[in-house]
Every structure is written in structure tokens, then in C-alpha cells.
């Protein structure tokens, strides 16, 4: 992990996380000059910040470094005002909110872990550099490897070096009656469609499933079916179980047991959890248990999560002990009170396993703990929402009862509707509808209720459809209006009998169509309505031609890169190959980074292989921003194009910046080709390579060899209200 340095010899040392917590408590940042050093315990690397002019700004961590140009434009604008240029060194104004520093410290180049969760530019809708208004807490690219535990409040575990993770991020950015922290976030930033997409995209991309039976030869045209292009039939490019068993698991097990570097350790153990199946459960548990008491918190946290992602009931007892902070849990984690982050993630791990014996323990946590333990309580609620089929009615009844507690912190309560939605128990519709219609409910709860109703509602309930449409037109909370647009589409998409419910479907079609054309009450709805229209008509195929025409027309008229990106992705979701030439022309012509990335994804959905050379070039070019590299790789993955693998691996081995290394690792995982296994294994085991490069190779092995079609944390990110944040949930959502 990395510490912060001034540019001259240190006169004062201070633990980084203590500094961040102190700053958070005082709502100010201690001024730092060139003589002050913040060191993360016994971290192997140090982060040297030098600043004369922005173009010369560089951050160094061992042999790796980050240039000013590795930051996205949004990050440059966020950082620049707080770096004074009077003399070389690193300064911060004392008036800067602690949460902004935590957000900056958790940006891709600093963080251990991290995924792209929003647009890269906060400058406004039509910035020349691309993107739209976006809060500074959402990085514009991938981050460093592995789990990288945040310090999510609470005292550090005895014997553990909390420097193994990032500064805690979290709290609600909502109005004053929501406790749990504050943010400098421009609230409107979260209202752009990109944040919803980045949290929910995995189920639409489903890249691993695409590799199972088909492959694409670069330049091949395939056949044409419907509006899209058929993929050439061929052998699977996804690694086989035999390959994982013979090549991946032995290497990861060796590293998890013998590696000394925390970056490699936490990356390897989490990769083991996500790649191992039932035959290897005992070996993984044997490797994970010792790491629970490691001196670095990120290794402890990675081991905790790995036991959950592994999915074996054999881990339940240890995870319950950690969650309950009992004597055995303290022994497992090295003595002393169990860190809040470990307890919270132990709760989530129990949810990943879904064992019936965990339900009572999780319910006790929700009932017994007060709001001051919100991180643990929230994770217990989320975990209950992950329980398996036979357990859902019991859990849904419990969570519905908790909604009646008016004293519960709205931030905590906001996780209940989304958990109910994931359980799929329709008995929760009426309680959620009451919250959604309440004039007194906190905005976070209303937003979450909209998401839950989208998962549980039915077109048979015409009053629900009417309520959603009315809120889209006149609702007081803009974010809830946007979530209601998506909910309307999801409810309509699930209906197996659209002919029998023709009147309701016409109402859905009319409302979404009006919003796409910016004829509704808010023109801001048009990007959300385009995505919603695509979701709806992917299932209700008779409506596809009409939606395609409306979205094409909107695309042609649009100049704002954010809205234009939404229209492009929507056409991609509808596999509208007829419009691919136009999108590719704009991809080549326009300069906005965000638009080009989303256009690449749209072309991938359309299997527009004429764009594969351009996308490959972006993946291979070291000057490509991390976000754009990931999106280009996503487009290639959608096309089943694997020609970039060799170059990406060489780029990973020689990368000199964290942004490039992390993005390349994620890109290799997105493409998912089995031919990457050998070189990645070699890189992970090669002691001559930089430690962070080896750690990234472990991360990539875990992504390529993932046992499930979707990423392990997709079940948390999908249909979550990202407006409500706690450090432990945000940490899980940020992990590669």
C-alpha cells in the first residue's frame, strides 16, 4: 500500500488513517508542507507527491508512478485547486472537507481495488473533455489490485496494520435528516444515467457467458439475424475447469500461503475465493484462516470476503464469530476487538453463502446494534437480501417489519427496500408503495422503494403503474423519478402476456417515448428513458422498432455527450446494427472520452467488428486513459475478440503507472480469454517483476477464472441505491 510524502526529508510522521479520521472528525484537513510525511505503518512503498506545475505533477510508489496526465480531467480539476504552487511540495488547504480527501485518496491511482462507477468528467454536460456532472467520489478508471480494505470506522484490530487499505469513504450525501456523513458531492452528479449503468451493467454485458460457446474472428462478418450480427460458431474461449484446477489454483494457493507482500496476498486469496469450486474448499479455507490475523487489514478483509465468495457452509462458523466479535472471532483476527470492516464484511460473506443457520445471527445484528454501528447493520440487511429461495418468505417478513421502525437511521433503512427487491417476495409491494407515496419519507427511502418496486411490481397492479407514471411527471426527488423510469420498464419487461395487458403497456410505451423525445416534464429524463426503453423492448420485442426509431432520432439531434452516450448504449442493447456505421463515425470524430468509451460498448453489443482494430488500439496504447481502456476492452469482449490479449499482457509487465496496470488487468479479465491464463500465471509468480504488477496479475487471474458468469460483487451492485453509502458497501462495490 502507499503512503503520502512531502518532497523533502520528513520532520514529522503520522499514520495516514489516523490523519484521515482526524480530518473527518474536525471536518478539515491538516495542512501539509514539504517537510511532513504521512506513512502507512510498515508499507513497502511510499507515495511521493511533487508539484511545480501541473504538467510535472507525479506520484511515485516504489518503481511505479502516476503522471498528472494519468488523472482524468475531472480528477485534475478536483485536485488542482488544493495543490498550491508557491514552492515544490504538497499542500492542502485546511478548509477542504475530509470526505473529499478520502474520495481523492480512493481514486484509481491511489486505491487498492476499484472499478469505474461513473463518468470521468464533472465539468458539465457538454464539456470538451467529455462526460457530465459527476460527483468526485466516483473514480474515472480502475484502481490498484485486490481487495484493499477500507478503514470503515471502529478501532483498528489489535495487531493489524490498518494501512493495508484505503481511507474510509461513505456516509450519505443527502439532506440533513440523514445521518451517516456528508459529502462535497454535487447532488445532481449522481442523477446522471452513467451511475446507474455502471452499477447494473454486468447483467447486460454477461461477458463470461458469451465466451462459453462462441468466439469471433477479427474481421469476420458472420450472418445477420434480426437487427444484429450473428457470432461465428466455434470452440469456447472461456477457461475450462480443468485448466483452472491445473494451472490457476495451484499458483494462487502458493502465493496466498508464501507471499510476503500484502498486495499479492490479498489479491491472491480473493482470486482463490472467486475461482475455486467445491473440490478445493478445504484448501482455500486452510489458506484463508491464517490471513484473518494478518498484520495488514487488507489481507484480513480479503480473507473474510474470500470465505464468503467461496460459498461453502464450512466457513459459516468462523464468519459468525467474526461478525459477533466474540472471543473466538477475536482470536481468529489476532486479538482485541474485531475491526468494524471485518465484522461488516463477515455479514456480507454469510449472505454470499446463504446458509439457513446464518439468518438468526444476521437478524440479531439488525435488531441489537444501534445506528452508530450502521456499517455492520447495513451489511447484515444486504446479506439477508441474498438468502436462497426457501428462506425468502421468512427473511422478507422480518425486513418488512423493520421498515416500520421510524427511529431507524434513514441511511440504514434505505437498504431494506432494495434487499426486499432482491428477495423477490411480492408481499413487500404494498409496504414499499406506501413509502414511495409518503410525503414524509426521506428521499433515500423513496429512491430505494422505487428500485424495490421495479423488482417486485407487476403490470397486473395498474394502480402501481399509475403511481410510477405520476411520480415520473411530478415527483419531488429527481433521482427517485429516474429510478421510477427504470422501474416502469422492468415491470413491463417481465410481463409474459402483453396482449392481455395492452392498455397498461400502451401507457408504459407512451410515457417512455415521450421522455425520450424530451416532451415530458423534465428534459433530464431523456437519457434514462432511452435506457429504460431498451430494457423494456428487449423483452417486449413488438415495441422494438418504434423505440429504435425514437432513440435513433434522439441520437442524431443530440450534442450533449452524456445523452448521446445513453442513446448509443440503448441502441447497442437493442442490437441495432443498422445504426452502427453512424456511431462508429462519431466514435472516430468526437473527442469526448466518455462518449468514445460508451460508443465502443455500443459497437460491441452490435458485434460491429469493423471497430475492433480501433478498440484494440485503445487497449494497447499506454496513453489511453484507464476508463477508456476498460470500455474498449468491454467492446472487444462483447465481440469475442481476443487478439488484444498478448499485447495487453506485455503492457501489464512493463507498465510504469498504477492507472495503466489496473486498467490492463481489468481489461484482460473483461476479454476473458483462456490464452491469458499462462502468461498471467507466469507474471504472478515472477519475483523479478514489481510486486504490484504481480498483484494485478493475480487479480486478472481471478477475473478470467471466475466460476460464475457475473462478477462476484454484481449481486451487491445491481439494483442498489448508490445514493446511500457506507464504507464497507462502497468498498465491496469498488473491488476489481
JSON list of C-alpha atoms in Angstrom, two decimals, residues 4-14 33-39 46 48:
[
{"chain": "A", "resi": 4, "resn": "UNK", "atom": "CA", "xyz": [1.90, 10.14, 1.34]},
{"chain": "A", "resi": 5, "resn": "UNK", "atom": "CA", "xyz": [5.20, 12.04, 1.37]},
{"chain": "A", "resi": 6, "resn": "UNK", "atom": "CA", "xyz": [6.30, 15.61, 1.13]},
{"chain": "A", "resi": 7, "resn": "UNK", "atom": "CA", "xyz": [9.21, 16.30, -1.19]},
{"chain": "A", "resi": 8, "resn": "UNK", "atom": "CA", "xyz": [11.91, 16.88, 1.43]},
{"chain": "A", "resi": 9, "resn": "UNK", "atom": "CA", "xyz": [13.22, 14.99, 4.45]},
{"chain": "A", "resi": 10, "resn": "UNK", "atom": "CA", "xyz": [10.48, 14.27, 6.98]},
{"chain": "A", "resi": 11, "resn": "UNK", "atom": "CA", "xyz": [10.35, 16.07, 10.31]},
{"chain": "A", "resi": 12, "resn": "UNK", "atom": "CA", "xyz": [7.02, 14.61, 11.43]},
{"chain": "A", "resi": 13, "resn": "UNK", "atom": "CA", "xyz": [5.42, 11.20, 10.90]},
{"chain": "A", "resi": 14, "resn": "UNK", "atom": "CA", "xyz": [1.80, 10.32, 11.26]},
{"chain": "A", "resi": 33, "resn": "UNK", "atom": "CA", "xyz": [4.07, 21.09, 3.71]},
{"chain": "A", "resi": 34, "resn": "UNK", "atom": "CA", "xyz": [7.15, 19.67, 2.09]},
{"chain": "A", "resi": 35, "resn": "UNK", "atom": "CA", "xyz": [8.58, 18.58, 5.42]},
{"chain": "A", "resi": 36, "resn": "UNK", "atom": "CA", "xyz": [5.63, 16.48, 6.54]},
{"chain": "A", "resi": 37, "resn": "UNK", "atom": "CA", "xyz": [5.31, 12.80, 5.82]},
{"chain": "A", "resi": 38, "resn": "UNK", "atom": "CA", "xyz": [2.34, 10.53, 6.27]},
{"chain": "A", "resi": 39, "resn": "UNK", "atom": "CA", "xyz": [3.45, 6.97, 6.42]},
{"chain": "A", "resi": 46, "resn": "UNK", "atom": "CA", "xyz": [5.76, 5.41, -0.40]},
{"chain": "A", "resi": 48, "resn": "UNK", "atom": "CA", "xyz": [5.87, 10.90, -3.32]}
]
